[in-house]
mmCIF file of N, CA and C in Angstrom:
data_model
loop_
_atom_site.group_PDB
_atom_site.id
_atom_site.type_symbol
_atom_site.label_atom_id
_atom_site.label_comp_id
_atom_site.label_asym_id
_atom_site.label_seq_id
_atom_site.Cartn_x
_atom_site.Cartn_y
_atom_site.Cartn_z
ATOM 1 N N MET O 1 0.842 -1.172 0.000
ATOM 2 C CA MET O 1 0.000 0.000 0.000
ATOM 3 C C MET O 1 0.892 1.242 0.000
ATOM 4 N N ILE O 2 0.479 2.239 -0.745
ATOM 5 C CA ILE O 2 1.240 3.476 -0.835
ATOM 6 C C ILE O 2 0.871 4.377 0.337
ATOM 7 N N ALA O 3 1.885 4.893 1.003
ATOM 8 C CA ALA O 3 1.661 5.791 2.131
ATOM 9 C C ALA O 3 1.612 7.237 1.645
ATOM 10 N N ILE O 4 0.620 7.959 2.100
ATOM 11 C CA ILE O 4 0.497 9.375 1.758
ATOM 12 C C ILE O 4 1.467 10.154 2.634
ATOM 13 N N PRO O 5 2.217 11.074 2.045
ATOM 14 C CA PRO O 5 3.117 11.883 2.882
ATOM 15 C C PRO O 5 2.330 12.646 3.952
ATOM 16 N N TYR O 6 2.932 12.747 5.119
ATOM 17 C CA TYR O 6 2.274 13.369 6.259
ATOM 18 C C TYR O 6 1.877 14.816 5.968
ATOM 19 N N LEU O 7 2.749 15.565 5.314
ATOM 20 C CA LEU O 7 2.458 16.973 5.022
ATOM 21 C C LEU O 7 1.279 17.106 4.063
ATOM 22 N N THR O 8 1.187 16.211 3.073
ATOM 23 C CA THR O 8 0.068 16.241 2.126
ATOM 24 C C THR O 8 -1.254 15.975 2.845
ATOM 25 N N ALA O 9 -1.283 14.947 3.678
ATOM 26 C CA ALA O 9 -2.500 14.630 4.421
ATOM 27 C C ALA O 9 -2.877 15.761 5.367
ATOM 28 N N LEU O 10 -1.893 16.322 6.032
ATOM 29 C CA LEU O 10 -2.156 17.403 6.982
ATOM 30 C C LEU O 10 -2.730 18.639 6.287
ATOM 31 N N THR O 11 -2.140 19.042 5.171
ATOM 32 C CA THR O 11 -2.644 20.232 4.472
ATOM 33 C C THR O 11 -4.019 19.985 3.855
ATOM 34 N N THR O 12 -4.278 18.754 3.395
ATOM 35 C CA THR O 12 -5.594 18.436 2.843
ATOM 36 C C THR O 12 -6.667 18.521 3.926
ATOM 37 N N TYR O 13 -6.410 17.889 5.059
ATOM 38 C CA TYR O 13 -7.380 17.943 6.155
ATOM 39 C C TYR O 13 -7.535 19.360 6.701
ATOM 40 N N PHE O 14 -6.459 20.107 6.777
ATOM 41 C CA PHE O 14 -6.531 21.480 7.252
ATOM 42 C C PHE O 14 -7.375 22.338 6.307
ATOM 43 N N SER O 15 -7.181 22.184 4.988
ATOM 44 C CA SER O 15 -7.960 22.961 4.012
ATOM 45 C C SER O 15 -9.439 22.627 4.097
ATOM 46 N N TYR O 16 -9.753 21.346 4.206
ATOM 47 C CA TYR O 16 -11.149 20.943 4.314
ATOM 48 C C TYR O 16 -11.756 21.460 5.623
ATOM 49 N N GLY O 17 -11.003 21.365 6.705
ATOM 50 C CA GLY O 17 -11.488 21.872 7.992
ATOM 51 C C GLY O 17 -11.713 23.371 7.972
ATOM 52 N N LEU O 18 -10.812 24.106 7.312
ATOM 53 C CA LEU O 18 -10.964 25.549 7.189
ATOM 54 C C LEU O 18 -12.208 25.906 6.375
ATOM 55 N N LEU O 19 -12.429 25.196 5.285
ATOM 56 C CA LEU O 19 -13.626 25.421 4.473
ATOM 57 C C LEU O 19 -14.887 25.120 5.275
ATOM 58 N N PHE O 20 -14.861 24.045 6.056
ATOM 59 C CA PHE O 20 -15.997 23.681 6.899
ATOM 60 C C PHE O 20 -16.240 24.738 7.972
ATOM 61 N N ALA O 21 -15.172 25.220 8.608
ATOM 62 C CA ALA O 21 -15.307 26.224 9.669
ATOM 63 C C ALA O 21 -15.869 27.538 9.117
ATOM 64 N N PHE O 22 -15.358 28.003 7.980
ATOM 65 C CA PHE O 22 -15.892 29.237 7.397
ATOM 66 C C PHE O 22 -17.337 29.073 6.947
ATOM 67 N N GLY O 23 -17.690 27.875 6.474
ATOM 68 C CA GLY O 23 -19.087 27.622 6.110
ATOM 69 C C GLY O 23 -19.998 27.685 7.315
ATOM 70 N N GLN O 24 -19.566 27.095 8.432
ATOM 71 C CA GLN O 24 -20.354 27.159 9.659
ATOM 72 C C GLN O 24 -20.472 28.596 10.162
ATOM 73 N N PHE O 25 -19.382 29.343 10.044
ATOM 74 C CA PHE O 25 -19.363 30.753 10.439
ATOM 75 C C PHE O 25 -20.365 31.562 9.616
ATOM 76 N N ARG O 26 -20.391 31.327 8.300
ATOM 77 C CA ARG O 26 -21.337 32.042 7.426
ATOM 78 C C ARG O 26 -22.779 31.644 7.732
ATOM 79 N N ASP O 27 -23.005 30.351 8.004
ATOM 80 C CA ASP O 27 -24.356 29.909 8.356
ATOM 81 C C ASP O 27 -24.837 30.527 9.666
ATOM 82 N N PHE O 28 -23.938 30.656 10.630
ATOM 83 C CA PHE O 28 -24.296 31.267 11.906
ATOM 84 C C PHE O 28 -24.768 32.703 11.698
ATOM 85 N N PHE O 29 -24.037 33.492 10.925
ATOM 86 C CA PHE O 29 -24.439 34.877 10.678
ATOM 87 C C PHE O 29 -25.677 34.969 9.798
ATOM 88 N N ARG O 30 -25.867 34.001 8.905
ATOM 89 C CA ARG O 30 -27.095 34.003 8.111
ATOM 90 C C ARG O 30 -28.305 33.759 8.995
ATOM 91 N N LYS O 31 -28.169 32.874 9.983
ATOM 92 C CA LYS O 31 -29.279 32.620 10.911
ATOM 93 C C LYS O 31 -29.569 33.839 11.774
ATOM 94 N N LEU O 32 -28.535 34.580 12.163
ATOM 95 C CA LEU O 32 -28.753 35.805 12.937
ATOM 96 C C LEU O 32 -29.494 36.852 12.122
ATOM 97 N N ILE O 33 -29.128 36.998 10.866
ATOM 98 C CA ILE O 33 -29.768 37.995 10.005
ATOM 99 C C ILE O 33 -31.198 37.591 9.673
ATOM 100 N N ASP O 34 -31.427 36.267 9.409
ATOM 101 C CA ASP O 34 -32.757 35.790 9.049
ATOM 102 C C ASP O 34 -33.642 35.521 10.268
ATOM 103 N N TRP O 35 -33.130 35.725 11.474
ATOM 104 C CA TRP O 35 -33.892 35.450 12.676
ATOM 105 C C TRP O 35 -35.132 36.323 12.778
ATOM 106 N N SER O 36 -35.024 37.552 12.327
ATOM 107 C CA SER O 36 -36.145 38.480 12.455
ATOM 108 C C SER O 36 -37.270 38.189 11.457
ATOM 109 N N LYS O 37 -36.965 37.469 10.384
ATOM 110 C CA LYS O 37 -37.990 37.151 9.388
ATOM 111 C C LYS O 37 -38.879 36.030 9.900
ATOM 112 N N ALA O 38 -40.160 36.168 9.691
ATOM 113 C CA ALA O 38 -41.110 35.156 10.154
ATOM 114 C C ALA O 38 -41.145 33.991 9.174
ATOM 115 N N ASN O 39 -41.243 32.777 9.711
ATOM 116 C CA ASN O 39 -41.339 31.586 8.881
ATOM 117 C C ASN O 39 -42.816 31.295 8.642
ATOM 118 N N THR O 40 -43.271 31.434 7.405
ATOM 119 C CA THR O 40 -44.689 31.270 7.099
ATOM 120 C C THR O 40 -45.040 29.845 6.698
ATOM 121 N N LEU O 41 -44.070 28.945 6.602
ATOM 122 C CA LEU O 41 -44.345 27.578 6.166
ATOM 123 C C LEU O 41 -44.331 26.615 7.354
ATOM 124 N N GLN O 42 -45.159 26.872 8.331
ATOM 125 C CA GLN O 42 -45.234 26.011 9.505
ATOM 126 C C GLN O 42 -45.898 24.691 9.132
ATOM 127 N N GLY O 43 -45.369 23.597 9.660
ATOM 128 C CA GLY O 43 -45.968 22.292 9.429
ATOM 129 C C GLY O 43 -45.394 21.534 8.247
ATOM 130 N N TYR O 44 -44.496 22.123 7.473
ATOM 131 C CA TYR O 44 -43.894 21.448 6.332
ATOM 132 C C TYR O 44 -42.516 20.919 6.715
ATOM 133 N N ALA O 45 -42.173 19.775 6.166
ATOM 134 C CA ALA O 45 -40.853 19.201 6.417
ATOM 135 C C ALA O 45 -39.814 19.955 5.590
ATOM 136 N N PRO O 46 -38.593 20.081 6.098
ATOM 137 C CA PRO O 46 -37.558 20.751 5.317
ATOM 138 C C PRO O 46 -37.168 19.914 4.099
ATOM 139 N N ILE O 47 -36.828 20.576 3.007
ATOM 140 C CA ILE O 47 -36.445 19.869 1.790
ATOM 141 C C ILE O 47 -35.102 19.171 1.993
ATOM 142 N N CYS O 48 -34.151 19.850 2.585
ATOM 143 C CA CYS O 48 -32.833 19.274 2.866
ATOM 144 C C CYS O 48 -32.575 19.338 4.360
ATOM 145 N N LEU O 49 -31.918 18.299 4.860
ATOM 146 C CA LEU O 49 -31.551 18.294 6.271
ATOM 147 C C LEU O 49 -30.356 19.198 6.486
ATOM 148 N N GLY O 50 -30.025 19.462 7.735
ATOM 149 C CA GLY O 50 -29.003 20.433 8.082
ATOM 150 C C GLY O 50 -27.659 20.258 7.409
ATOM 151 N N LEU O 51 -26.947 19.144 7.647
ATOM 152 C CA LEU O 51 -25.613 18.975 7.085
ATOM 153 C C LEU O 51 -25.636 18.716 5.588
ATOM 154 N N GLU O 52 -26.684 18.074 5.086
ATOM 155 C CA GLU O 52 -26.787 17.861 3.647
ATOM 156 C C GLU O 52 -26.914 19.205 2.931
ATOM 157 N N ASP O 53 -27.764 20.048 3.427
ATOM 158 C CA ASP O 53 -27.929 21.378 2.863
ATOM 159 C C ASP O 53 -26.643 22.190 3.015
ATOM 160 N N PHE O 54 -25.978 22.033 4.150
ATOM 161 C CA PHE O 54 -24.715 22.736 4.382
ATOM 162 C C PHE O 54 -23.665 22.297 3.369
ATOM 163 N N TYR O 55 -23.549 21.002 3.148
ATOM 164 C CA TYR O 55 -22.558 20.495 2.199
ATOM 165 C C TYR O 55 -22.813 21.032 0.795
ATOM 166 N N ILE O 56 -24.057 21.027 0.353
ATOM 167 C CA ILE O 56 -24.383 21.486 -0.996
ATOM 168 C C ILE O 56 -24.097 22.978 -1.136
ATOM 169 N N ARG O 57 -24.559 23.780 -0.178
ATOM 170 C CA ARG O 57 -24.400 25.231 -0.286
ATOM 171 C C ARG O 57 -22.968 25.696 -0.092
ATOM 172 N N ARG O 58 -22.298 25.168 0.912
ATOM 173 C CA ARG O 58 -21.002 25.732 1.314
ATOM 174 C C ARG O 58 -19.791 25.021 0.724
ATOM 175 N N LEU O 59 -19.909 23.742 0.364
ATOM 176 C CA LEU O 59 -18.747 23.023 -0.145
ATOM 177 C C LEU O 59 -18.896 22.639 -1.612
ATOM 178 N N TYR O 60 -19.950 21.897 -1.951
ATOM 179 C CA TYR O 60 -20.068 21.356 -3.297
ATOM 180 C C TYR O 60 -20.243 22.435 -4.362
ATOM 181 N N LEU O 61 -21.077 23.427 -4.113
ATOM 182 C CA LEU O 61 -21.299 24.454 -5.126
ATOM 183 C C LEU O 61 -20.025 25.225 -5.460
ATOM 184 N N ARG O 62 -19.085 25.271 -4.544
ATOM 185 C CA ARG O 62 -17.825 25.977 -4.799
ATOM 186 C C ARG O 62 -16.889 25.178 -5.698
ATOM 187 N N ILE O 63 -17.024 23.847 -5.719
ATOM 188 C CA ILE O 63 -16.081 23.036 -6.475
ATOM 189 C C ILE O 63 -16.749 22.110 -7.483
ATOM 190 N N GLN O 64 -18.039 22.287 -7.774
ATOM 191 C CA GLN O 64 -18.739 21.364 -8.659
ATOM 192 C C GLN O 64 -18.203 21.364 -10.081
ATOM 193 N N ASP O 65 -17.599 22.450 -10.509
ATOM 194 C CA ASP O 65 -17.069 22.498 -11.864
ATOM 195 C C ASP O 65 -15.913 21.517 -12.037
ATOM 196 N N CYS O 66 -15.268 21.140 -10.965
ATOM 197 C CA CYS O 66 -14.159 20.176 -11.048
ATOM 198 C C CYS O 66 -14.664 18.761 -11.312
ATOM 199 N N PHE O 67 -15.883 18.430 -10.877
ATOM 200 C CA PHE O 67 -16.360 17.057 -10.934
ATOM 201 C C PHE O 67 -17.106 16.712 -12.214
ATOM 202 N N GLY O 68 -17.876 17.596 -12.758
ATOM 203 C CA GLY O 68 -18.739 17.264 -13.885
ATOM 204 C C GLY O 68 -18.448 18.079 -15.117
ATOM 205 N N ARG O 69 -17.273 17.967 -15.659
ATOM 206 C CA ARG O 69 -16.919 18.759 -16.833
ATOM 207 C C ARG O 69 -17.382 18.056 -18.109
ATOM 208 N N PRO O 70 -18.131 18.752 -18.970
ATOM 209 C CA PRO O 70 -18.583 18.135 -20.224
ATOM 210 C C PRO O 70 -17.445 18.084 -21.240
ATOM 211 N N ILE O 71 -17.299 16.930 -21.901
ATOM 212 C CA ILE O 71 -16.273 16.803 -22.927
ATOM 213 C C ILE O 71 -16.922 16.854 -24.298
ATOM 214 N N SER O 72 -16.159 17.288 -25.303
ATOM 215 C CA SER O 72 -16.718 17.434 -26.654
ATOM 216 C C SER O 72 -15.883 16.684 -27.677
ATOM 217 N N SER O 73 -15.253 15.603 -27.265
ATOM 218 C CA SER O 73 -14.482 14.778 -28.191
ATOM 219 C C SER O 73 -14.484 13.348 -27.670
ATOM 220 N N ALA O 74 -13.825 12.463 -28.420
ATOM 221 C CA ALA O 74 -13.722 11.070 -27.985
ATOM 222 C C ALA O 74 -12.863 10.997 -26.720
ATOM 223 N N PRO O 75 -13.167 10.076 -25.815
ATOM 224 C CA PRO O 75 -12.389 9.977 -24.572
ATOM 225 C C PRO O 75 -11.048 9.296 -24.801
ATOM 226 N N ASP O 76 -10.165 10.002 -25.446
ATOM 227 C CA ASP O 76 -8.836 9.501 -25.788
ATOM 228 C C ASP O 76 -7.856 9.880 -24.679
ATOM 229 N N ALA O 77 -6.566 9.687 -24.899
ATOM 230 C CA ALA O 77 -5.569 10.130 -23.933
ATOM 231 C C ALA O 77 -5.618 11.651 -23.791
ATOM 232 N N TRP O 78 -5.942 12.357 -24.847
ATOM 233 C CA TRP O 78 -6.202 13.803 -24.826
ATOM 234 C C TRP O 78 -7.636 14.014 -25.283
ATOM 235 N N PHE O 79 -8.348 14.948 -24.674
ATOM 236 C CA PHE O 79 -9.717 15.233 -25.081
ATOM 237 C C PHE O 79 -10.015 16.709 -24.892
ATOM 238 N N ASP O 80 -11.136 17.150 -25.475
ATOM 239 C CA ASP O 80 -11.547 18.550 -25.421
ATOM 240 C C ASP O 80 -12.610 18.732 -24.341
ATOM 241 N N VAL O 81 -12.418 19.742 -23.495
ATOM 242 C CA VAL O 81 -13.357 20.053 -22.414
ATOM 243 C C VAL O 81 -14.025 21.384 -22.719
ATOM 244 N N VAL O 82 -15.345 21.416 -22.617
ATOM 245 C CA VAL O 82 -16.108 22.641 -22.847
ATOM 246 C C VAL O 82 -15.989 23.525 -21.617
ATOM 247 N N GLU O 83 -15.617 24.769 -21.815
ATOM 248 C CA GLU O 83 -15.505 25.705 -20.695
ATOM 249 C C GLU O 83 -16.888 26.224 -20.319
ATOM 250 N N ARG O 84 -17.072 26.503 -19.017
ATOM 251 C CA ARG O 84 -18.349 26.993 -18.512
ATOM 252 C C ARG O 84 -18.118 28.179 -17.593
ATOM 253 N N TYR O 85 -19.193 28.937 -17.356
ATOM 254 C CA TYR O 85 -19.136 30.081 -16.447
ATOM 255 C C TYR O 85 -20.428 30.131 -15.637
ATOM 256 N N SER O 86 -20.385 30.894 -14.567
ATOM 257 C CA SER O 86 -21.545 31.014 -13.691
ATOM 258 C C SER O 86 -21.715 32.465 -13.261
ATOM 259 N N ASN O 87 -22.963 32.899 -13.203
ATOM 260 C CA ASN O 87 -23.277 34.242 -12.721
ATOM 261 C C ASN O 87 -23.939 34.221 -11.342
ATOM 262 N N ASP O 88 -24.181 33.025 -10.796
ATOM 263 C CA ASP O 88 -24.921 32.915 -9.531
ATOM 264 C C ASP O 88 -24.200 32.022 -8.517
ATOM 265 N N ASN O 89 -22.895 32.239 -8.365
ATOM 266 C CA ASN O 89 -22.083 31.500 -7.387
ATOM 267 C C ASN O 89 -22.128 29.990 -7.594
ATOM 268 N N ASN O 90 -22.036 29.560 -8.829
ATOM 269 C CA ASN O 90 -21.970 28.149 -9.243
ATOM 270 C C ASN O 90 -23.238 27.351 -8.989
ATOM 271 N N LYS O 91 -24.383 27.995 -8.809
ATOM 272 C CA LYS O 91 -25.626 27.243 -8.701
ATOM 273 C C LYS O 91 -26.006 26.670 -10.054
ATOM 274 N N THR O 92 -25.795 27.439 -11.106
ATOM 275 C CA THR O 92 -25.978 26.948 -12.470
ATOM 276 C C THR O 92 -24.732 27.294 -13.271
ATOM 277 N N LEU O 93 -24.339 26.398 -14.146
ATOM 278 C CA LEU O 93 -23.174 26.607 -15.003
ATOM 279 C C LEU O 93 -23.644 26.667 -16.448
ATOM 280 N N LYS O 94 -23.192 27.654 -17.173
ATOM 281 C CA LYS O 94 -23.574 27.836 -18.573
ATOM 282 C C LYS O 94 -22.367 27.561 -19.458
ATOM 283 N N ARG O 95 -22.603 26.844 -20.540
ATOM 284 C CA ARG O 95 -21.523 26.494 -21.454
ATOM 285 C C ARG O 95 -21.147 27.677 -22.333
ATOM 286 N N THR O 96 -19.874 27.728 -22.689
ATOM 287 C CA THR O 96 -19.393 28.716 -23.647
ATOM 288 C C THR O 96 -19.018 27.990 -24.930
ATOM 289 N N THR O 97 -18.541 28.725 -25.908
ATOM 290 C CA THR O 97 -18.082 28.111 -27.152
ATOM 291 C C THR O 97 -16.599 27.779 -27.094
ATOM 292 N N LYS O 98 -15.925 28.127 -26.003
ATOM 293 C CA LYS O 98 -14.502 27.841 -25.856
ATOM 294 C C LYS O 98 -14.289 26.383 -25.462
ATOM 295 N N VAL O 99 -13.215 25.813 -25.990
ATOM 296 C CA VAL O 99 -12.860 24.429 -25.706
ATOM 297 C C VAL O 99 -11.392 24.378 -25.302
ATOM 298 N N SER O 100 -11.084 23.614 -24.256
ATOM 299 C CA SER O 100 -9.698 23.447 -23.805
ATOM 300 C C SER O 100 -9.255 22.014 -24.071
ATOM 301 N N ARG O 101 -8.042 21.845 -24.536
ATOM 302 C CA ARG O 101 -7.462 20.520 -24.765
ATOM 303 C C ARG O 101 -6.820 20.057 -23.447
ATOM 304 N N CYS O 102 -7.218 18.869 -22.945
ATOM 305 C CA CYS O 102 -6.760 18.398 -21.643
ATOM 306 C C CYS O 102 -6.239 16.973 -21.732
ATOM 307 N N LEU O 103 -5.314 16.655 -20.861
ATOM 308 C CA LEU O 103 -4.785 15.304 -20.730
ATOM 309 C C LEU O 103 -5.725 14.489 -19.858
ATOM 310 N N ASN O 104 -6.088 13.298 -20.306
ATOM 311 C CA ASN O 104 -7.043 12.455 -19.602
ATOM 312 C C ASN O 104 -6.323 11.673 -18.513
ATOM 313 N N LEU O 105 -6.508 12.077 -17.271
ATOM 314 C CA LEU O 105 -5.941 11.368 -16.127
ATOM 315 C C LEU O 105 -7.014 10.829 -15.203
ATOM 316 N N GLY O 106 -8.281 10.948 -15.589
ATOM 317 C CA GLY O 106 -9.347 10.601 -14.664
ATOM 318 C C GLY O 106 -10.305 9.537 -15.146
ATOM 319 N N SER O 107 -9.909 8.658 -16.059
ATOM 320 C CA SER O 107 -10.816 7.600 -16.489
ATOM 321 C C SER O 107 -10.014 6.339 -16.760
ATOM 322 N N TYR O 108 -10.703 5.282 -17.113
ATOM 323 C CA TYR O 108 -10.020 4.027 -17.401
ATOM 324 C C TYR O 108 -9.413 4.035 -18.803
ATOM 325 N N ASN O 109 -9.552 5.119 -19.533
ATOM 326 C CA ASN O 109 -8.970 5.206 -20.862
ATOM 327 C C ASN O 109 -7.781 6.149 -20.881
ATOM 328 N N TYR O 110 -7.037 6.219 -19.817
ATOM 329 C CA TYR O 110 -5.897 7.135 -19.756
ATOM 330 C C TYR O 110 -4.791 6.735 -20.731
ATOM 331 N N LEU O 111 -4.762 5.491 -21.199
ATOM 332 C CA LEU O 111 -3.785 5.084 -22.212
ATOM 333 C C LEU O 111 -4.270 5.347 -23.631
ATOM 334 N N GLY O 112 -5.552 5.637 -23.791
ATOM 335 C CA GLY O 112 -6.080 5.995 -25.099
ATOM 336 C C GLY O 112 -6.438 4.823 -25.982
ATOM 337 N N PHE O 113 -6.632 3.620 -25.431
ATOM 338 C CA PHE O 113 -6.937 2.465 -26.256
ATOM 339 C C PHE O 113 -8.360 2.483 -26.810
ATOM 340 N N ALA O 114 -9.252 3.283 -26.270
ATOM 341 C CA ALA O 114 -10.630 3.327 -26.754
ATOM 342 C C ALA O 114 -10.775 4.163 -28.016
ATOM 343 N N ALA O 115 -9.803 4.970 -28.337
ATOM 344 C CA ALA O 115 -9.873 5.820 -29.526
ATOM 345 C C ALA O 115 -9.125 5.163 -30.688
ATOM 346 N N ALA O 116 -9.446 5.601 -31.879
ATOM 347 C CA ALA O 116 -8.804 5.056 -33.071
ATOM 348 C C ALA O 116 -7.367 5.564 -33.180
ATOM 349 N N ASP O 117 -6.462 4.642 -33.474
ATOM 350 C CA ASP O 117 -5.083 5.034 -33.748
ATOM 351 C C ASP O 117 -4.539 4.172 -34.889
ATOM 352 N N GLU O 118 -3.379 4.533 -35.393
ATOM 353 C CA GLU O 118 -2.839 3.850 -36.567
ATOM 354 C C GLU O 118 -2.231 2.493 -36.251
ATOM 355 N N TYR O 119 -1.971 2.184 -34.998
ATOM 356 C CA TYR O 119 -1.336 0.915 -34.654
ATOM 357 C C TYR O 119 -2.348 -0.130 -34.181
ATOM 358 N N CYS O 120 -3.133 0.195 -33.174
ATOM 359 C CA CYS O 120 -4.030 -0.798 -32.570
ATOM 360 C C CYS O 120 -5.290 -1.063 -33.385
ATOM 361 N N THR O 121 -5.910 -0.035 -33.921
ATOM 362 C CA THR O 121 -7.208 -0.184 -34.571
ATOM 363 C C THR O 121 -7.186 -1.179 -35.734
ATOM 364 N N PRO O 122 -6.242 -1.099 -36.691
ATOM 365 C CA PRO O 122 -6.252 -2.088 -37.781
ATOM 366 C C PRO O 122 -6.064 -3.529 -37.291
ATOM 367 N N ARG O 123 -5.243 -3.729 -36.286
ATOM 368 C CA ARG O 123 -5.015 -5.077 -35.761
ATOM 369 C C ARG O 123 -6.256 -5.615 -35.047
ATOM 370 N N VAL O 124 -6.949 -4.757 -34.340
ATOM 371 C CA VAL O 124 -8.186 -5.181 -33.674
ATOM 372 C C VAL O 124 -9.238 -5.563 -34.707
ATOM 373 N N ILE O 125 -9.376 -4.782 -35.761
ATOM 374 C CA ILE O 125 -10.365 -5.085 -36.809
ATOM 375 C C ILE O 125 -10.028 -6.394 -37.507
ATOM 376 N N GLU O 126 -8.746 -6.624 -37.810
ATOM 377 C CA GLU O 126 -8.333 -7.889 -38.428
ATOM 378 C C GLU O 126 -8.660 -9.075 -37.529
ATOM 379 N N THR O 127 -8.379 -8.926 -36.239
ATOM 380 C CA THR O 127 -8.639 -10.010 -35.288
ATOM 381 C C THR O 127 -10.131 -10.275 -35.155
ATOM 382 N N LEU O 128 -10.951 -9.226 -35.142
ATOM 383 C CA LEU O 128 -12.403 -9.414 -35.059
ATOM 384 C C LEU O 128 -12.954 -10.089 -36.304
ATOM 385 N N LYS O 129 -12.408 -9.757 -37.474
ATOM 386 C CA LYS O 129 -12.855 -10.418 -38.708
ATOM 387 C C LYS O 129 -12.451 -11.886 -38.734
ATOM 388 N N LYS O 130 -11.287 -12.182 -38.196
ATOM 389 C CA LYS O 130 -10.779 -13.547 -38.232
ATOM 390 C C LYS O 130 -11.464 -14.442 -37.207
ATOM 391 N N TYR O 131 -11.594 -13.954 -35.970
ATOM 392 C CA TYR O 131 -12.104 -14.795 -34.893
ATOM 393 C C TYR O 131 -13.528 -14.470 -34.466
ATOM 394 N N SER O 132 -14.054 -13.357 -34.822
ATOM 395 C CA SER O 132 -15.389 -12.848 -34.478
ATOM 396 C C SER O 132 -15.533 -12.614 -32.979
ATOM 397 N N PRO O 133 -16.341 -11.621 -32.621
ATOM 398 C CA PRO O 133 -16.520 -11.334 -31.190
ATOM 399 C C PRO O 133 -17.434 -12.359 -30.543
ATOM 400 N N SER O 134 -17.308 -12.503 -29.252
ATOM 401 C CA SER O 134 -18.117 -13.468 -28.523
ATOM 402 C C SER O 134 -18.388 -12.946 -27.122
ATOM 403 N N THR O 135 -19.497 -13.360 -26.594
ATOM 404 C CA THR O 135 -19.821 -13.021 -25.208
ATOM 405 C C THR O 135 -19.831 -14.270 -24.349
ATOM 406 N N CYS O 136 -19.002 -15.232 -24.709
ATOM 407 C CA CYS O 136 -18.963 -16.510 -23.985
ATOM 408 C C CYS O 136 -18.383 -16.324 -22.590
ATOM 409 N N SER O 137 -18.925 -17.071 -21.686
ATOM 410 C CA SER O 137 -18.413 -17.127 -20.323
ATOM 411 C C SER O 137 -18.996 -18.361 -19.676
ATOM 412 N N SER O 138 -18.561 -18.638 -18.486
ATOM 413 C CA SER O 138 -19.128 -19.785 -17.782
ATOM 414 C C SER O 138 -20.563 -19.483 -17.375
ATOM 415 N N ARG O 139 -21.295 -20.510 -17.025
ATOM 416 C CA ARG O 139 -22.691 -20.299 -16.625
ATOM 417 C C ARG O 139 -22.802 -19.442 -15.370
ATOM 418 N N VAL O 140 -21.831 -19.545 -14.502
ATOM 419 C CA VAL O 140 -21.849 -18.759 -13.282
ATOM 420 C C VAL O 140 -21.718 -17.275 -13.622
ATOM 421 N N ASP O 141 -20.795 -16.935 -14.534
ATOM 422 C CA ASP O 141 -20.631 -15.541 -14.924
ATOM 423 C C ASP O 141 -21.785 -15.021 -15.761
ATOM 424 N N GLY O 142 -22.337 -15.880 -16.620
ATOM 425 C CA GLY O 142 -23.410 -15.466 -17.506
ATOM 426 C C GLY O 142 -24.762 -15.409 -16.852
ATOM 427 N N GLY O 143 -24.910 -15.977 -15.682
ATOM 428 C CA GLY O 143 -26.176 -15.921 -14.969
ATOM 429 C C GLY O 143 -27.069 -17.032 -15.374
#
């Protein structure tokens, strides 16, 4: 097993803790400001529970662009990512016409075998023509 360096783990946990603390701090002041407003929806269940709502508002919305980036090319070793922008603190992201070329380090196709190339593709096609594809497996695997 690979050991994470102590400094890396410490700074990661510290950054997450700092983000959590500032989020709690902002929520505390929001409750103080909204305290004077009357709640007119008595008897209804909340849509989101406390920490779930906190996570979405204070943590996820700040970094959601990192997780769900739309791509506009084949998932090769290099691919094109559509750039997006937000006018409402990342609640909604709007696509632009700009595209960035990025190295694929986040999928099972990081070697680029799923895309067409001049070396692998002709050999795969020849092999499929010669032997034909099959979905054979044991009865246990096939169900």
